[in-house]
Amino acid sequence: MESVDQQDRIEVRASGPLEGSVPISGAKNSVLKLMAACLLTEGTFVIRNVPDIEDVTAMAEVLRAMGVTVSRSGDALTIERPASITPEAPYALTEQLRASTAVLGPLLAGVGHARVALPGGDDFGPRPIDMHVAALETIGCRIETSGGDVYASADNLVGNLVLLEFPSVGATENVMMAAVRAKGTTVIDNAAREPEIADLAGFLNHMGGQVTGAGTSTIEVEGVDELHPVEHTVVSDRIEAATFLAALAMAGGEITLLGARSDHMAMLCRKLGDMGVRTSSDPDGIWAMCNGRLRSADVSTLPYPGLPTDCKPLLVAMLSVAEGVGIVTENLFSGRFRYVDELVRMGANIRTEGHHAVIRGIDRLSGAPVRASDIRAGAALVVAGLAADGVTVVSDPHHIDRGYEDFVGKLSALGADVRRVRPGG
Ligand code: EPU
């Protein structure tokens, strides 16, 4: 067993008010799919505004294993996709990154076959890809699963009506990326509407694809014979922006989120307004201010434009110190309440029952050693530490590194008392 001194960790102390500006990076959940889309055709792509995070590194490894060259310079990735690639993603790589299943659609369209290991579940529940498979089969793919691998092939992709059972982000993206090269028109009904889907559609259209309706529930993809490589700038990360708003809510103060898009965060900003955090659109991004005690509110996660499930741990942390009682309902993932036990260790009064959590706000949390179980849970625990007496020590910060570029540096620059402690360093 490692002693605390030997563990990589983040230490947080109560701090505030926060002030200043924080640059918001490009969206993790967009760039990972854009990187996969580079498999569609030979040539050199440049993707800008790419966050320097572990999930991007993991996706780069997935592409490299296929024979693609990926290099970074500043915030730009250059991706050189050769004429011939090995269309395989082994378990050793997919288990590191669930989003690696996004290579399935582009490989089918760009190569005609693929072998992709199933990534398995994770800390917030099972992560099946049955909807991806059903959707791809509808447009002419043959898919079999054996030994934990998905074997997919398609001699001819043929446009069709794809009716998704649920507006799955990943399934919508996979079918868009396959349908872009299908013969005829594919209509994706009950499509996911996230801004990252619209970003991917923009990328595909720059490449010569014909995708319309992205951002609505009905996306039409007219198949084309040829695509070409492009340069593209990734849309800003609304979940990173939400994380800094939560930090502000816990610590108080006035900050500007540079490059954040308020039009992508309307439901969250409204909920935060109910809880006492003021936000407004600013030429540079989003301006936000919070003074005094937060007020409780009920929260229910839903696909976009509803409240994002990825913001739920942040909202639960905020409700832990808000005045009154808040009920939080998770509608997307079965087990996304792991971090609650950690917040309870910090003194929070939270009861969970199935998909619901009841949070009775207390005045202050108290610092404690806690463990990050996933990206968003980890970020929420750091944010919780800003309103806790004493020191909060968040272990397993590598989860946070998967999705946040320089999280500690950005928070410190706003005046938060937070530092990364590395073993031996
Ligand atoms: N689902 C199925 N079958 C499928 C696909 C999804 O049952 O074939 C279920 C899932 O189990 C889940 C629900 O549908 O209960 C929603 O899943 P969805 O496919 O929409 O999510 P995803 O594409 O796997 C993306 C983000 C997640 C984010 C969700 C929901 C990426 C890389 N990940 O996942 O982000 O929580 O959409 O908005 O885009 C994160 O950033 O930390 C993260 C987990």
XYZ file of C-alpha atoms and ligand atoms in Angstrom:
469
model
C 0.000 0.000 0.000
C 1.396 3.406 -0.984
C 1.640 5.990 1.768
C -0.101 9.308 1.098
C 3.304 10.931 0.473
C 3.938 8.608 -2.446
C 0.645 9.314 -4.171
C -0.010 11.773 -6.947
C -2.742 14.022 -5.569
C -4.427 17.405 -5.652
C -4.653 19.401 -2.439
C -7.361 22.050 -2.123
C -8.113 24.548 0.600
C -11.098 26.828 1.044
C -10.492 29.850 -1.115
C -12.081 32.770 -2.757
C -13.297 35.020 -4.074
C -12.136 33.894 -7.524
C -11.302 36.614 -9.996
C -9.903 37.014 -13.487
C -10.250 35.219 -16.778
C -9.792 31.581 -17.622
C -9.304 30.247 -21.168
C -11.689 27.417 -22.014
C -10.123 24.681 -24.144
C -11.572 22.835 -27.122
C -14.168 20.183 -26.298
C -12.821 16.753 -25.392
C -15.996 15.102 -26.595
C -15.689 16.757 -29.973
C -11.990 16.376 -30.718
C -11.964 12.636 -30.018
C -14.569 12.118 -32.759
C -12.854 14.528 -35.159
C -9.662 12.517 -34.754
C -11.623 9.354 -35.620
C -13.138 11.091 -38.647
C -9.615 11.588 -40.054
C -9.674 7.838 -40.791
C -12.223 8.511 -43.524
C -9.729 9.521 -46.181
C -6.048 9.741 -47.036
C -4.198 13.001 -46.466
C -3.045 15.504 -43.849
C -5.543 17.029 -41.421
C -4.907 19.872 -38.974
C -7.145 20.185 -35.917
C -6.726 23.342 -33.819
C -7.837 24.268 -30.290
C -7.083 20.709 -29.171
C -6.890 20.348 -25.380
C -3.691 18.806 -24.020
C -5.404 15.978 -22.140
C -4.836 12.258 -21.643
C -7.890 11.178 -23.662
C -6.466 12.935 -26.736
C -3.157 11.140 -26.147
C -5.059 7.831 -25.876
C -6.964 8.469 -29.118
C -3.682 9.382 -30.819
C -2.369 5.954 -29.744
C -5.436 4.264 -31.261
C -4.763 6.029 -34.579
C -1.004 5.347 -34.462
C -1.653 1.622 -33.970
C -3.454 1.735 -37.330
C -0.485 3.361 -39.064
C -1.609 6.990 -38.826
C 0.918 9.697 -37.848
C -0.237 12.114 -35.144
C 1.860 15.039 -33.934
C 1.142 18.053 -31.754
C 2.447 21.585 -32.012
C 0.937 23.992 -29.483
C -2.812 23.491 -29.561
C -2.787 21.971 -33.070
C -2.750 18.308 -33.997
C -1.500 17.236 -37.394
C -2.905 13.891 -38.448
C -1.476 12.172 -41.515
C -3.656 9.325 -42.679
C -1.771 7.167 -45.215
C -3.446 5.416 -48.149
C -3.331 2.076 -46.406
C -4.081 1.554 -42.709
C -4.671 -1.420 -40.391
C -8.324 -1.009 -39.365
C -7.985 -2.511 -35.906
C -8.301 -1.181 -32.380
C -7.091 -3.721 -29.796
C -8.476 -4.078 -26.258
C -5.269 -2.740 -24.687
C -6.135 0.620 -26.296
C -9.950 0.641 -26.288
C -10.151 -0.173 -22.581
C -8.227 3.064 -21.929
C -10.724 5.114 -23.882
C -14.375 4.210 -24.408
C -14.697 6.889 -27.095
C -12.360 4.784 -29.252
C -15.510 3.013 -30.538
C -15.918 6.167 -32.654
C -13.446 4.640 -35.134
C -15.994 2.023 -36.202
C -18.079 4.226 -38.522
C -15.124 5.958 -40.252
C -13.269 2.658 -40.727
C -16.326 1.083 -42.353
C -16.693 4.047 -44.681
C -12.964 4.561 -45.304
C -11.666 0.975 -45.462
C -14.738 -1.262 -45.629
C -13.975 -3.380 -42.584
C -12.857 -3.051 -38.973
C -12.040 -4.980 -35.841
C -12.621 -2.976 -32.693
C -12.396 -4.426 -29.178
C -15.394 -3.689 -26.961
C -14.252 -1.289 -24.262
C -16.453 -2.668 -21.435
C -18.307 -0.760 -18.711
C -16.976 1.871 -16.377
C -17.490 3.419 -13.006
C -20.842 4.894 -13.852
C -22.379 1.752 -15.291
C -22.498 -0.408 -18.416
C -21.603 1.341 -21.678
C -23.182 -0.866 -24.383
C -22.856 -0.096 -28.108
C -25.970 -1.988 -29.217
C -27.460 1.203 -30.714
C -24.275 1.886 -32.703
C -24.425 -1.664 -34.064
C -28.142 -1.586 -34.934
C -27.754 1.795 -36.660
C -24.737 0.691 -38.712
C -26.524 -2.527 -39.724
C -29.433 -0.457 -40.988
C -27.128 1.165 -43.545
C -25.648 -2.101 -44.783
C -22.891 -3.149 -42.369
C -22.458 -6.727 -41.230
C -21.426 -6.864 -37.615
C -20.459 -9.818 -35.424
C -19.033 -9.904 -31.963
C -16.691 -12.622 -30.854
C -13.979 -12.889 -28.211
C -14.745 -9.352 -27.041
C -14.083 -7.903 -30.501
C -16.542 -6.317 -32.912
C -15.911 -7.491 -36.483
C -17.613 -5.178 -38.943
C -17.617 -5.078 -42.715
C -19.509 -3.339 -45.484
C -19.113 -3.922 -49.220
C -21.686 -1.253 -49.921
C -23.044 1.224 -47.446
C -26.584 2.153 -48.450
C -28.517 5.136 -47.107
C -31.584 4.288 -45.046
C -33.832 5.565 -42.253
C -32.023 5.078 -38.935
C -34.368 5.440 -35.988
C -32.400 5.615 -32.749
C -34.092 4.204 -29.652
C -32.428 6.941 -27.592
C -30.536 10.041 -28.763
C -27.154 8.415 -28.113
C -24.241 10.773 -28.793
C -21.854 7.989 -29.815
C -24.364 6.145 -32.030
C -25.365 9.363 -33.810
C -21.704 10.164 -34.505
C -20.775 6.670 -35.688
C -23.647 6.470 -38.137
C -22.965 10.016 -39.420
C -19.353 9.122 -40.116
C -20.308 5.906 -41.935
C -23.269 7.371 -43.845
C -21.154 10.188 -45.280
C -19.798 7.667 -47.836
C -23.004 5.586 -48.274
C -24.925 5.381 -51.507
C -27.990 7.605 -51.191
C -29.504 9.415 -48.234
C -29.441 8.405 -44.592
C -31.930 10.026 -42.241
C -31.042 9.735 -38.545
C -34.196 10.203 -36.514
C -34.108 10.862 -32.747
C -30.504 11.965 -33.255
C -28.465 13.440 -30.406
C -28.369 17.260 -30.616
C -25.167 18.106 -28.709
C -22.947 20.969 -29.986
C -20.199 18.373 -30.488
C -22.433 16.616 -33.048
C -22.792 19.897 -34.926
C -19.002 20.351 -34.770
C -18.514 16.902 -36.303
C -21.071 17.678 -39.017
C -19.157 20.892 -39.817
C -15.922 18.898 -40.054
C -17.513 16.310 -42.376
C -19.007 19.052 -44.537
C -15.620 20.797 -44.878
C -14.310 17.429 -46.043
C -16.888 17.447 -48.826
C -19.665 15.571 -47.022
C -23.301 16.608 -47.165
C -24.754 16.600 -43.677
C -27.746 18.754 -42.759
C -29.836 19.114 -39.613
C -27.027 18.491 -37.074
C -28.101 20.096 -33.808
C -31.695 18.992 -34.400
C -33.300 15.579 -33.853
C -33.292 14.761 -37.571
C -29.982 14.622 -39.390
C -29.804 13.961 -43.105
C -26.619 12.609 -44.642
C -26.354 12.496 -48.410
C -23.576 10.052 -49.295
C -20.692 11.358 -51.424
C -18.045 9.529 -53.489
C -15.050 11.500 -52.327
C -13.789 13.301 -49.251
C -10.654 15.370 -48.681
C -8.597 16.332 -45.600
C -9.266 19.671 -43.857
C -8.157 22.144 -41.203
C -10.644 22.686 -38.402
C -10.943 24.469 -35.036
C -12.642 22.502 -32.243
C -15.738 23.964 -30.564
C -15.217 25.169 -26.983
C -15.715 22.705 -24.103
C -19.025 23.447 -22.400
C -18.323 20.957 -19.594
C -14.967 22.531 -18.764
C -16.730 25.910 -18.743
C -19.399 24.463 -16.415
C -16.657 23.217 -14.111
C -15.255 26.731 -13.651
C -18.768 28.065 -13.052
C -19.148 25.465 -10.296
C -15.796 26.535 -8.835
C -17.064 30.131 -8.812
C -20.293 29.020 -7.147
C -18.329 27.332 -4.364
C -15.742 30.063 -3.826
C -17.654 33.225 -4.833
C -16.206 35.979 -7.012
C -16.393 37.247 -10.553
C -14.759 35.555 -13.554
C -14.800 35.452 -17.342
C -14.681 32.161 -19.233
C -12.747 33.055 -22.376
C -14.100 31.409 -25.503
C -17.046 29.730 -23.712
C -20.329 29.575 -25.622
C -23.370 30.615 -23.592
C -25.655 29.361 -26.388
C -24.344 25.840 -25.666
C -25.008 26.136 -21.945
C -28.429 27.759 -21.765
C -30.110 25.188 -19.505
C -27.175 25.056 -17.114
C -26.914 28.856 -16.893
C -30.638 29.019 -16.124
C -30.298 26.438 -13.338
C -27.250 28.223 -11.946
C -29.238 31.473 -12.046
C -31.924 29.832 -9.868
C -29.159 28.831 -7.467
C -27.650 32.323 -7.267
C -24.901 32.341 -9.912
C -25.272 35.200 -12.408
C -24.016 34.638 -15.938
C -24.164 36.664 -19.091
C -22.822 36.387 -22.580
C -19.708 38.517 -23.089
C -17.855 39.333 -26.330
C -14.962 37.248 -24.948
C -17.082 34.348 -23.717
C -19.188 34.147 -20.559
C -19.033 36.550 -17.612
C -20.149 35.131 -14.250
C -20.534 36.347 -10.673
C -21.584 34.736 -7.403
C -21.887 36.284 -3.938
C -23.430 34.850 -0.827
C -24.979 31.484 -0.117
C -26.233 29.268 -2.945
C -29.911 28.288 -3.074
C -31.026 24.678 -3.614
C -32.800 23.529 -6.751
C -33.993 20.264 -8.233
C -31.928 18.876 -11.070
C -32.737 16.267 -13.689
C -30.188 15.208 -16.318
C -31.340 14.829 -19.920
C -29.807 14.647 -23.389
C -28.926 18.056 -24.864
C -30.398 20.670 -24.640
C -31.287 19.294 -21.180
C -28.921 19.498 -18.221
C -25.810 17.435 -19.053
C -25.138 14.318 -16.992
C -21.492 15.397 -17.054
C -22.430 18.439 -14.947
C -24.274 16.444 -12.322
C -21.356 15.795 -9.949
C -20.632 19.542 -10.013
C -24.246 20.367 -9.217
C -24.353 17.815 -6.393
C -21.219 19.428 -4.903
C -22.890 22.849 -5.140
C -26.144 21.585 -3.590
C -24.147 20.149 -0.680
C -23.566 23.700 0.578
C -26.737 25.365 -0.739
C -29.591 26.590 1.410
C -32.440 24.056 1.391
C -33.020 20.632 -0.128
C -32.337 19.626 -3.724
C -33.361 16.441 -5.515
C -31.123 15.249 -8.322
C -32.321 12.660 -10.845
C -29.930 10.871 -13.218
C -31.621 9.817 -16.432
C -28.667 8.747 -18.591
C -26.336 6.460 -16.687
C -27.308 3.820 -14.142
C -24.491 4.229 -11.649
C -23.301 7.793 -11.789
C -23.346 8.502 -8.042
C -19.969 7.032 -6.953
C -18.526 10.354 -5.870
C -21.434 10.876 -3.464
C -19.747 8.656 -0.866
C -16.704 10.905 -1.129
C -18.765 14.072 -0.649
C -20.395 12.429 2.368
C -16.884 11.884 3.762
C -16.539 15.667 3.463
C -19.643 16.069 5.635
C -22.287 16.451 2.895
C -25.803 15.295 3.753
C -26.792 13.213 0.718
C -29.043 10.194 0.401
C -29.200 8.233 -2.826
C -31.997 5.932 -3.900
C -31.705 4.388 -7.368
C -31.466 7.211 -9.870
C -32.155 9.914 -7.277
C -30.121 11.813 -4.732
C -31.576 14.028 -2.020
C -29.156 16.686 -0.855
C -29.736 18.725 2.285
C -27.404 21.679 2.134
C -25.054 22.351 5.056
C -23.065 25.542 5.793
C -19.559 24.209 5.116
C -17.974 20.975 4.016
C -14.915 19.718 5.820
C -11.727 18.773 4.020
C -10.953 15.053 3.835
C -8.961 12.588 1.753
C -11.179 11.575 -1.178
C -10.717 9.592 -4.385
C -11.568 10.624 -7.951
C -13.486 7.785 -9.645
C -13.927 9.401 -13.066
C -13.195 12.657 -14.872
C -16.213 14.656 -13.747
C -16.386 13.158 -10.253
C -12.732 14.104 -9.759
C -13.296 17.682 -10.903
C -16.349 17.967 -8.621
C -14.332 16.866 -5.580
C -11.669 19.511 -6.259
C -14.423 22.103 -6.634
C -16.040 20.890 -3.388
C -12.724 21.453 -1.616
C -13.038 25.181 -2.355
C -15.926 25.344 0.144
C -14.476 22.997 2.748
C -12.687 23.823 5.992
C -9.227 22.280 6.172
C -7.483 20.397 3.389
C -9.179 18.219 0.785
C -6.793 15.715 -0.761
C -8.052 14.253 -4.029
C -6.223 11.077 -5.007
C -6.202 9.426 -8.454
C -6.067 12.822 -10.205
C -5.111 11.009 -13.431
C -8.859 10.727 -14.034
C -9.037 14.535 -14.116
C -6.055 14.673 -16.500
C -8.081 12.619 -18.992
C -10.447 15.503 -19.599
C -9.035 18.783 -18.241
C -5.984 20.645 -19.518
C -3.973 22.067 -16.621
C -6.974 22.084 -14.275
C -4.937 23.015 -11.224
C -3.022 25.750 -13.078
C -6.201 27.339 -14.424
C -7.907 27.264 -11.003
C -4.842 28.720 -9.248
C -4.662 31.529 -11.786
C -8.179 32.538 -10.648
C -6.963 32.673 -7.039
C -7.950 29.205 -5.805
C -5.719 27.601 -3.197
C -5.057 24.350 -5.023
C -1.878 22.491 -5.901
C -0.753 19.275 -7.514
C 1.550 17.178 -5.390
C 3.491 14.566 -7.314
C 5.341 11.724 -5.648
C 8.926 12.735 -5.022
C 8.240 16.192 -6.456
N -26.476 3.568 -24.653
C -26.929 2.303 -24.915
N -26.538 1.694 -26.082
C -25.721 2.299 -26.977
C -25.255 3.613 -26.710
C -25.647 4.227 -25.525
O -27.674 1.717 -24.131
O -25.422 1.704 -28.023
C -26.898 4.245 -23.412
C -25.697 4.490 -22.488
O -25.411 3.347 -21.706
C -26.180 5.646 -21.671
C -27.012 6.464 -22.658
O -27.351 5.555 -23.710
O -27.012 5.184 -20.642
C -26.307 7.681 -23.235
O -25.128 7.283 -23.904
P -24.504 8.088 -25.123
O -24.252 7.120 -26.215
O -25.324 9.300 -25.423
O -23.131 8.551 -24.498
P -21.677 8.340 -25.057
O -21.607 8.699 -26.491
O -21.161 7.011 -24.639
C -20.965 10.808 -24.530
C -19.867 11.489 -23.776
C -20.064 11.316 -22.291
C -21.411 11.888 -21.904
C -22.517 11.210 -22.734
C -23.891 11.780 -22.492
C -18.001 11.251 -25.270
C -16.644 10.712 -25.495
N -18.588 10.920 -24.138
O -20.870 9.421 -24.199
O -19.042 12.103 -21.664
O -21.640 11.676 -20.536
O -22.222 11.358 -24.141
O -23.930 13.127 -22.765
O -18.518 11.997 -26.093
C -17.347 12.604 -20.094
O -16.979 13.503 -20.852
O -16.870 12.462 -18.933
C -18.360 11.646 -20.558
C -18.597 10.498 -19.931
